[in-house]
CSV table of C-alpha atoms in Angstrom, one decimal:
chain,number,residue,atom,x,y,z
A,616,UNK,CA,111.6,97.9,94.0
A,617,UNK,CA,110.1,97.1,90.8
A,618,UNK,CA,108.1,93.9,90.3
A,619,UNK,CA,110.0,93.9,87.0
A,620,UNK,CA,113.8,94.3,86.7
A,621,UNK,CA,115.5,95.7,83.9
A,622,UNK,CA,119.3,96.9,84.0
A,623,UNK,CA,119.7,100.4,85.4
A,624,UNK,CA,121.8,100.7,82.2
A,625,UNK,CA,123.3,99.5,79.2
A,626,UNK,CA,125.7,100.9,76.3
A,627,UNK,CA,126.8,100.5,72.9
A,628,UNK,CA,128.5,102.3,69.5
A,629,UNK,CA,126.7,103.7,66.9
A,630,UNK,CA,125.7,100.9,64.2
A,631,UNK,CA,125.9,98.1,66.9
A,632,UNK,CA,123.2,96.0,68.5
A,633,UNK,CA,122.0,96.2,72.1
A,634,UNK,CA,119.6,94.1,74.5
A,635,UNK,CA,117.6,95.4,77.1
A,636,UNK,CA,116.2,92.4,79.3
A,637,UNK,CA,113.5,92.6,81.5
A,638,UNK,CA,113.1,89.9,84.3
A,639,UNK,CA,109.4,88.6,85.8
A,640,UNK,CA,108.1,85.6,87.4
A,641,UNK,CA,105.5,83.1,87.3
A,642,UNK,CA,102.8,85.7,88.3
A,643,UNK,CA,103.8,88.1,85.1
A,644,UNK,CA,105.9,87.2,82.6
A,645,UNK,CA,106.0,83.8,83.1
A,646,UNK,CA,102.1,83.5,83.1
A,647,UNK,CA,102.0,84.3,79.6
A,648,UNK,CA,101.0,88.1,80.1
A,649,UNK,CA,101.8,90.4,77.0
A,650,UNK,CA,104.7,92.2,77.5
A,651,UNK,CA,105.2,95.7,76.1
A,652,UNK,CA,108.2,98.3,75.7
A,653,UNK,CA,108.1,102.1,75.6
A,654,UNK,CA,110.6,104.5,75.1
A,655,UNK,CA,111.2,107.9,76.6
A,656,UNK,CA,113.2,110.6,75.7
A,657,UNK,CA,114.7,113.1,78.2
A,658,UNK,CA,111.7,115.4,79.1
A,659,UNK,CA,109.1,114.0,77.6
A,660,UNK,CA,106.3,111.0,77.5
A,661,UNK,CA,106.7,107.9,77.1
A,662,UNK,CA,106.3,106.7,73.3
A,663,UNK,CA,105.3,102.9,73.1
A,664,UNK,CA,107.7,100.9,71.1
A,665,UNK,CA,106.8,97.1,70.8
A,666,UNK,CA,103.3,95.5,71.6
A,667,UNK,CA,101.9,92.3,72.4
A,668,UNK,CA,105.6,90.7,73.3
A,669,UNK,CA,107.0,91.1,69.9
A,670,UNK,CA,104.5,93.7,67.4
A,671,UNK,CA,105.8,97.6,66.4
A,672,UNK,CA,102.8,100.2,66.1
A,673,UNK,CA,102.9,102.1,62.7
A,674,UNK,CA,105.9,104.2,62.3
A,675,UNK,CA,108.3,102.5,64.6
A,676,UNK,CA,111.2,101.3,62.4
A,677,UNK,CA,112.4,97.4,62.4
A,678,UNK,CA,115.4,98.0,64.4
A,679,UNK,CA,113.5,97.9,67.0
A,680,UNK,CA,112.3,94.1,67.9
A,681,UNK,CA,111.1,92.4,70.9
A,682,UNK,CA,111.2,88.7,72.2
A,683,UNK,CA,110.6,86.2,75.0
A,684,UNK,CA,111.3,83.5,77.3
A,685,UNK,CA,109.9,81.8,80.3
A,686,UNK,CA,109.8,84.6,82.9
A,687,UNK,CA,111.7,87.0,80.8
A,688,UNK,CA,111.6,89.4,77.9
A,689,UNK,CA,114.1,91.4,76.2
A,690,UNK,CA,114.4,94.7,73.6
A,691,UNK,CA,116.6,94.5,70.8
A,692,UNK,CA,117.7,97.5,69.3
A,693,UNK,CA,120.3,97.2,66.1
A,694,UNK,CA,121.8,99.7,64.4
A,695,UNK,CA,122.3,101.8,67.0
A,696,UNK,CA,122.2,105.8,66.4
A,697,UNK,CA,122.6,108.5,68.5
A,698,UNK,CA,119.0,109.7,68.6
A,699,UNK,CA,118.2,106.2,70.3
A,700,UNK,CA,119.8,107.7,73.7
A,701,UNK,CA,116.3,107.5,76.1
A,702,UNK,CA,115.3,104.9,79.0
A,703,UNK,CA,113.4,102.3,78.3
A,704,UNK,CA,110.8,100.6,80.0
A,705,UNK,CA,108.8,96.9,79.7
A,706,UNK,CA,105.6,96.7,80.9
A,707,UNK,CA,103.2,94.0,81.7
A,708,UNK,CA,100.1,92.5,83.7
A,709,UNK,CA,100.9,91.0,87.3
A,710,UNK,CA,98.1,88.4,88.6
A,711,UNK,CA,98.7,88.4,92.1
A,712,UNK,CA,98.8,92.3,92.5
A,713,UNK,CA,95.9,92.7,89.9
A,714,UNK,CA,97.8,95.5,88.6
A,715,UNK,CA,99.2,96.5,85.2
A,716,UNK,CA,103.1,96.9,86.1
A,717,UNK,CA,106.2,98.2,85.0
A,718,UNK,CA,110.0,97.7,84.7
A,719,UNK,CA,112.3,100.1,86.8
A,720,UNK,CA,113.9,101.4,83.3
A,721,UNK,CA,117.1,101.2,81.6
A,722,UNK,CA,119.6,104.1,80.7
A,723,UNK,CA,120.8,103.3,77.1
A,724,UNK,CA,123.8,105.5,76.3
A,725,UNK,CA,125.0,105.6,72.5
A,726,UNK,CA,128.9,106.2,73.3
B,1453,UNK,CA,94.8,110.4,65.7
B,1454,UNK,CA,93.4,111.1,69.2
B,1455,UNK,CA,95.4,113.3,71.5
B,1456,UNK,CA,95.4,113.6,75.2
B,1457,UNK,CA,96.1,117.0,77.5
B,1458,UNK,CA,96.1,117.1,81.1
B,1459,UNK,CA,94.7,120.0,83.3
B,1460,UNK,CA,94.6,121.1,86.9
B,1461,UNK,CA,96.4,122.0,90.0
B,1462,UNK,CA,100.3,122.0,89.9
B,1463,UNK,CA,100.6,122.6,93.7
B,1464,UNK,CA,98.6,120.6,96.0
B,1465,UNK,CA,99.2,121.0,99.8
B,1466,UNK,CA,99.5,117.8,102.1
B,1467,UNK,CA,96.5,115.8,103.3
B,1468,UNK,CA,94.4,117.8,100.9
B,1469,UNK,CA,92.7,116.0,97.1
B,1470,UNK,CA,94.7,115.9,94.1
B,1471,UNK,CA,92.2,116.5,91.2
B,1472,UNK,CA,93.0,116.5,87.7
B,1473,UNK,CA,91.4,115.8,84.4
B,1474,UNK,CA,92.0,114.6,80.9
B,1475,UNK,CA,91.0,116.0,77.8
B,1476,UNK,CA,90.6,113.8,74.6
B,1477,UNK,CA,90.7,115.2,71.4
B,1478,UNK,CA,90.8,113.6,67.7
B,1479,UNK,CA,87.9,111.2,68.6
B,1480,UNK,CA,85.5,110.2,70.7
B,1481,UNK,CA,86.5,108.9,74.4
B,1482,UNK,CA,83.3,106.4,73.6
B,1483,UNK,CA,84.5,104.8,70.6
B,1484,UNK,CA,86.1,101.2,70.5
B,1485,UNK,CA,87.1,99.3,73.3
B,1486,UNK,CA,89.6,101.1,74.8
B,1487,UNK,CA,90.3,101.6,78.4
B,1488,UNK,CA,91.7,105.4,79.3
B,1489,UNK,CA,94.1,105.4,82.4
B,1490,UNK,CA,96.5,107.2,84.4
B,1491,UNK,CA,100.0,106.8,85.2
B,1492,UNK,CA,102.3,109.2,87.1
B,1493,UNK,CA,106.1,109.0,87.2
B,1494,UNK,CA,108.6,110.4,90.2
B,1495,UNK,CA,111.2,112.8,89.5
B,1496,UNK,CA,114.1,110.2,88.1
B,1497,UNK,CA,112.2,107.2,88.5
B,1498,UNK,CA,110.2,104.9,86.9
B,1499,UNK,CA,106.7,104.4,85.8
B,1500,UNK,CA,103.2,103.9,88.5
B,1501,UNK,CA,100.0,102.7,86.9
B,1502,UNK,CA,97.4,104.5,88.8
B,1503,UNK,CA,94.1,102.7,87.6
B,1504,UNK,CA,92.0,102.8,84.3
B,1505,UNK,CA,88.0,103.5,83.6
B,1506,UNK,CA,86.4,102.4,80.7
B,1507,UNK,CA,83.8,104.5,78.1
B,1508,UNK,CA,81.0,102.5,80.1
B,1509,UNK,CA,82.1,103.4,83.7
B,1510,UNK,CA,84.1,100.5,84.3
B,1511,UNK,CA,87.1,100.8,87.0
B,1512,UNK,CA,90.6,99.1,87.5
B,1513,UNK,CA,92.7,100.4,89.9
B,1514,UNK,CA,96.3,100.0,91.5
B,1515,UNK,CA,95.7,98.0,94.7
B,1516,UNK,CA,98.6,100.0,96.2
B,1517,UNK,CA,96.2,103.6,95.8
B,1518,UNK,CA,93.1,101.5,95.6
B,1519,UNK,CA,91.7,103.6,98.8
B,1520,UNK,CA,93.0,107.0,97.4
B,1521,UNK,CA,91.9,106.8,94.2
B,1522,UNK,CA,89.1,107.5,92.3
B,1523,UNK,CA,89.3,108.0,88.2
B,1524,UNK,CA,85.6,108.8,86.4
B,1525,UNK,CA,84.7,109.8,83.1
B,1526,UNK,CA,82.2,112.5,81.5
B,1527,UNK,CA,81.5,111.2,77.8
B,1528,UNK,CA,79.5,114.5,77.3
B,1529,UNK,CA,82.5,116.4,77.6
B,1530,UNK,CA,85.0,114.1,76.5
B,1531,UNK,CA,86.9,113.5,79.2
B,1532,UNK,CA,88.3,111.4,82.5
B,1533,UNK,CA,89.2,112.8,85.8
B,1534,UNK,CA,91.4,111.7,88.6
B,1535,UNK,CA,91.0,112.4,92.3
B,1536,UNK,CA,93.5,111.1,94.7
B,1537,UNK,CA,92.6,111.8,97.7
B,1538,UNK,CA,95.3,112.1,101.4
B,1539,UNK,CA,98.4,113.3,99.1
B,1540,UNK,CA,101.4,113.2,100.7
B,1541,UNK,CA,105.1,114.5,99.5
B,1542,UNK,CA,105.7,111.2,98.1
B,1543,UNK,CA,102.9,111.6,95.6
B,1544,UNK,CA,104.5,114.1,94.4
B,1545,UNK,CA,104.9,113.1,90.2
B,1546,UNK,CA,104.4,113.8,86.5
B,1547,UNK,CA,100.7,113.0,86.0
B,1548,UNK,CA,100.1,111.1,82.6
B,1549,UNK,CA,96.5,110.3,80.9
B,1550,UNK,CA,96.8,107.4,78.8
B,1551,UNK,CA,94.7,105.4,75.8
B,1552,UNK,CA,94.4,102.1,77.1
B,1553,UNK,CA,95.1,100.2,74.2
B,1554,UNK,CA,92.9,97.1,73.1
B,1555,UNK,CA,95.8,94.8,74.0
B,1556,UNK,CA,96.3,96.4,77.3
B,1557,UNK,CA,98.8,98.4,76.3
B,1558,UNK,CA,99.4,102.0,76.0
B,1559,UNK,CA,99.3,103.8,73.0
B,1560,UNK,CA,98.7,107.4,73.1
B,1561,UNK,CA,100.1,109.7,75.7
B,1562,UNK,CA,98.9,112.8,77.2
B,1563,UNK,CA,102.2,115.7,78.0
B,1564,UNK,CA,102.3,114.8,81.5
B,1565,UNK,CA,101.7,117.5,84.3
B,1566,UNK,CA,103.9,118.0,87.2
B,1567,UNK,CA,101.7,118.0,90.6
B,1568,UNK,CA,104.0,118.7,93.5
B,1569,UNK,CA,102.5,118.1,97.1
B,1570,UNK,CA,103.9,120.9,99.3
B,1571,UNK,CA,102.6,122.9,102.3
C-alpha cells in the first residue's frame, strides 16, 4: 500500500479535461514537501511532467498543470488527446519514513 | 543533455547480490548539485525509491532496503553502482538510474533493466 493514493484509474474524451488526485498526510504532503508528477508510457521510463508542486520542465506543453491543497495534490490535464493514454504517478518526500515516496499510479484511458 | 544506461546481470539467483551499474553520459556525474539515485519498479506496479549518492559520496537510502543496499559512485569513470545484497523473488523489478534533480525531483531517466531473481 502506497504511502500516497492516487486513483487506480480515471477516463475522459478527447478535448476534455481530467484530474488525477493524489492523497498524503501531515508527514508528506501536508508538511509542505514538493510534490512532483511523472508520466509513463506503456513500456518505457517514466518522463517527469510537473515539478516543485506546480512548474513544467522545458518541452512539456501547458496542458499539463499541477496544484495543491493541505494534504493533497492533483494533475490536470486538458485537452485531452489520445497520445496522453500512460499512468501517472505523484511523488514526494515522507518525514517519518525519511524516504523519497511515491503514488501507487493512475490508469488514464482516452475513450 | 545527460543520458543514463544501466548494465549488469538480468538473472540473479536467490540469496545471492544484485549488482548493477549506471553509466552517465552528456556530462559530468561531478557537475552541479545533483543527487543520482535508483529506483526499480515491479512488473504492473508502481514505483520504489531505492536510495541516492551524491558526486561527493554522500548516501540516502530507503529505510525499507536500508540493510540490503549499498549505492557508490566512481567519478573517474563516470558512473554509480548498486549492490543489493539477500535478493529474494520479490525483488525481482525494472532497475532505473536516475538524475536526482536539484529540487529533489527526477529528471533524467536511465531505460530501466529487468533483473529477475530466480533459482
Amino acid at each position: 500500500q502506497s504511502v500516497l493514493t492516487q486513483p487506480p484509474s480515471v477516463s475522459g474524451a478527447p478535448g476534455q479535461r481530467v484530474t488525477i488526485s493524489c492523497t498524503g498526510s501531515s508527514s508528506n504532503i501536508g508538511a509542505h514537501y514538493d510534490v512532483q508528477w511523472y508520466q509513463q508510457l506503456p513500456g518505457i521510463a517514466p518522463k517527469l511532467l510537473i515539478f516543485d508542486d506546480n512548474n513544467r520542465p522545458s518541452g512539456v506543453p501547458d496542458r499539463f498543470s499541477g496544484s495543491r491543497s493541505g494534504t493533497s495534490a492533483s494533475l490536470a490535464i486538458s485537452g485531452l488527446q489520445a497520445d496522453d493514454e500512460a499512468d501517472y504517478y505523484c511523488q514526494s518526500y515522507d518525514s517519518s519514513l525519511s524516504a523519497r515516496v511515491f503514488g501507487g499510479g493512475t490508469k488514464l484511458t482516452v475513450l | 543533455q545527460v543520458q543514463l544506461q544501466e548494465s549488469g546481470p538480468g538473472l540473479v539467483k536467490p540469496s545471492q547480490t544484485l549488482s548493477l551499474t549506471c553509466s552517465v553520459s552528456g556530462g559530468s556525474i561531478s557537475r552541479g548539485n545533483y543527487y543520482w539515485s535508483w529506483i526499480r519498479q515491479p512488473a504492473g506496479k508502481g514505483l520504489e525509491w531505492i536510495g541516492r549518492i551524491s558526486a561527493r559520496g554522500s548516501t540516502d537510502y530507503n529505510p525499507s532496503l536500508k540493510s540490503r543496499v549499498t549505492i557508490a559512485v566512481d567519478t573517474s569513470k563516470n558512473q554509480f553502482s548498486l549492490k543489493l545484497t539477500s535478493v529474494i523473488a520479490a525483488d525481482t523489478a525494472v532497475y532505473y538510474c536516475v538524475r536526482d534533480g536539484q529540487g529533489d525531483y527526477y529528471d533524467s531517466w536511465g531505460q530501466g533493466t529487468l533483473v529477475t531473481v530466480s533459482s
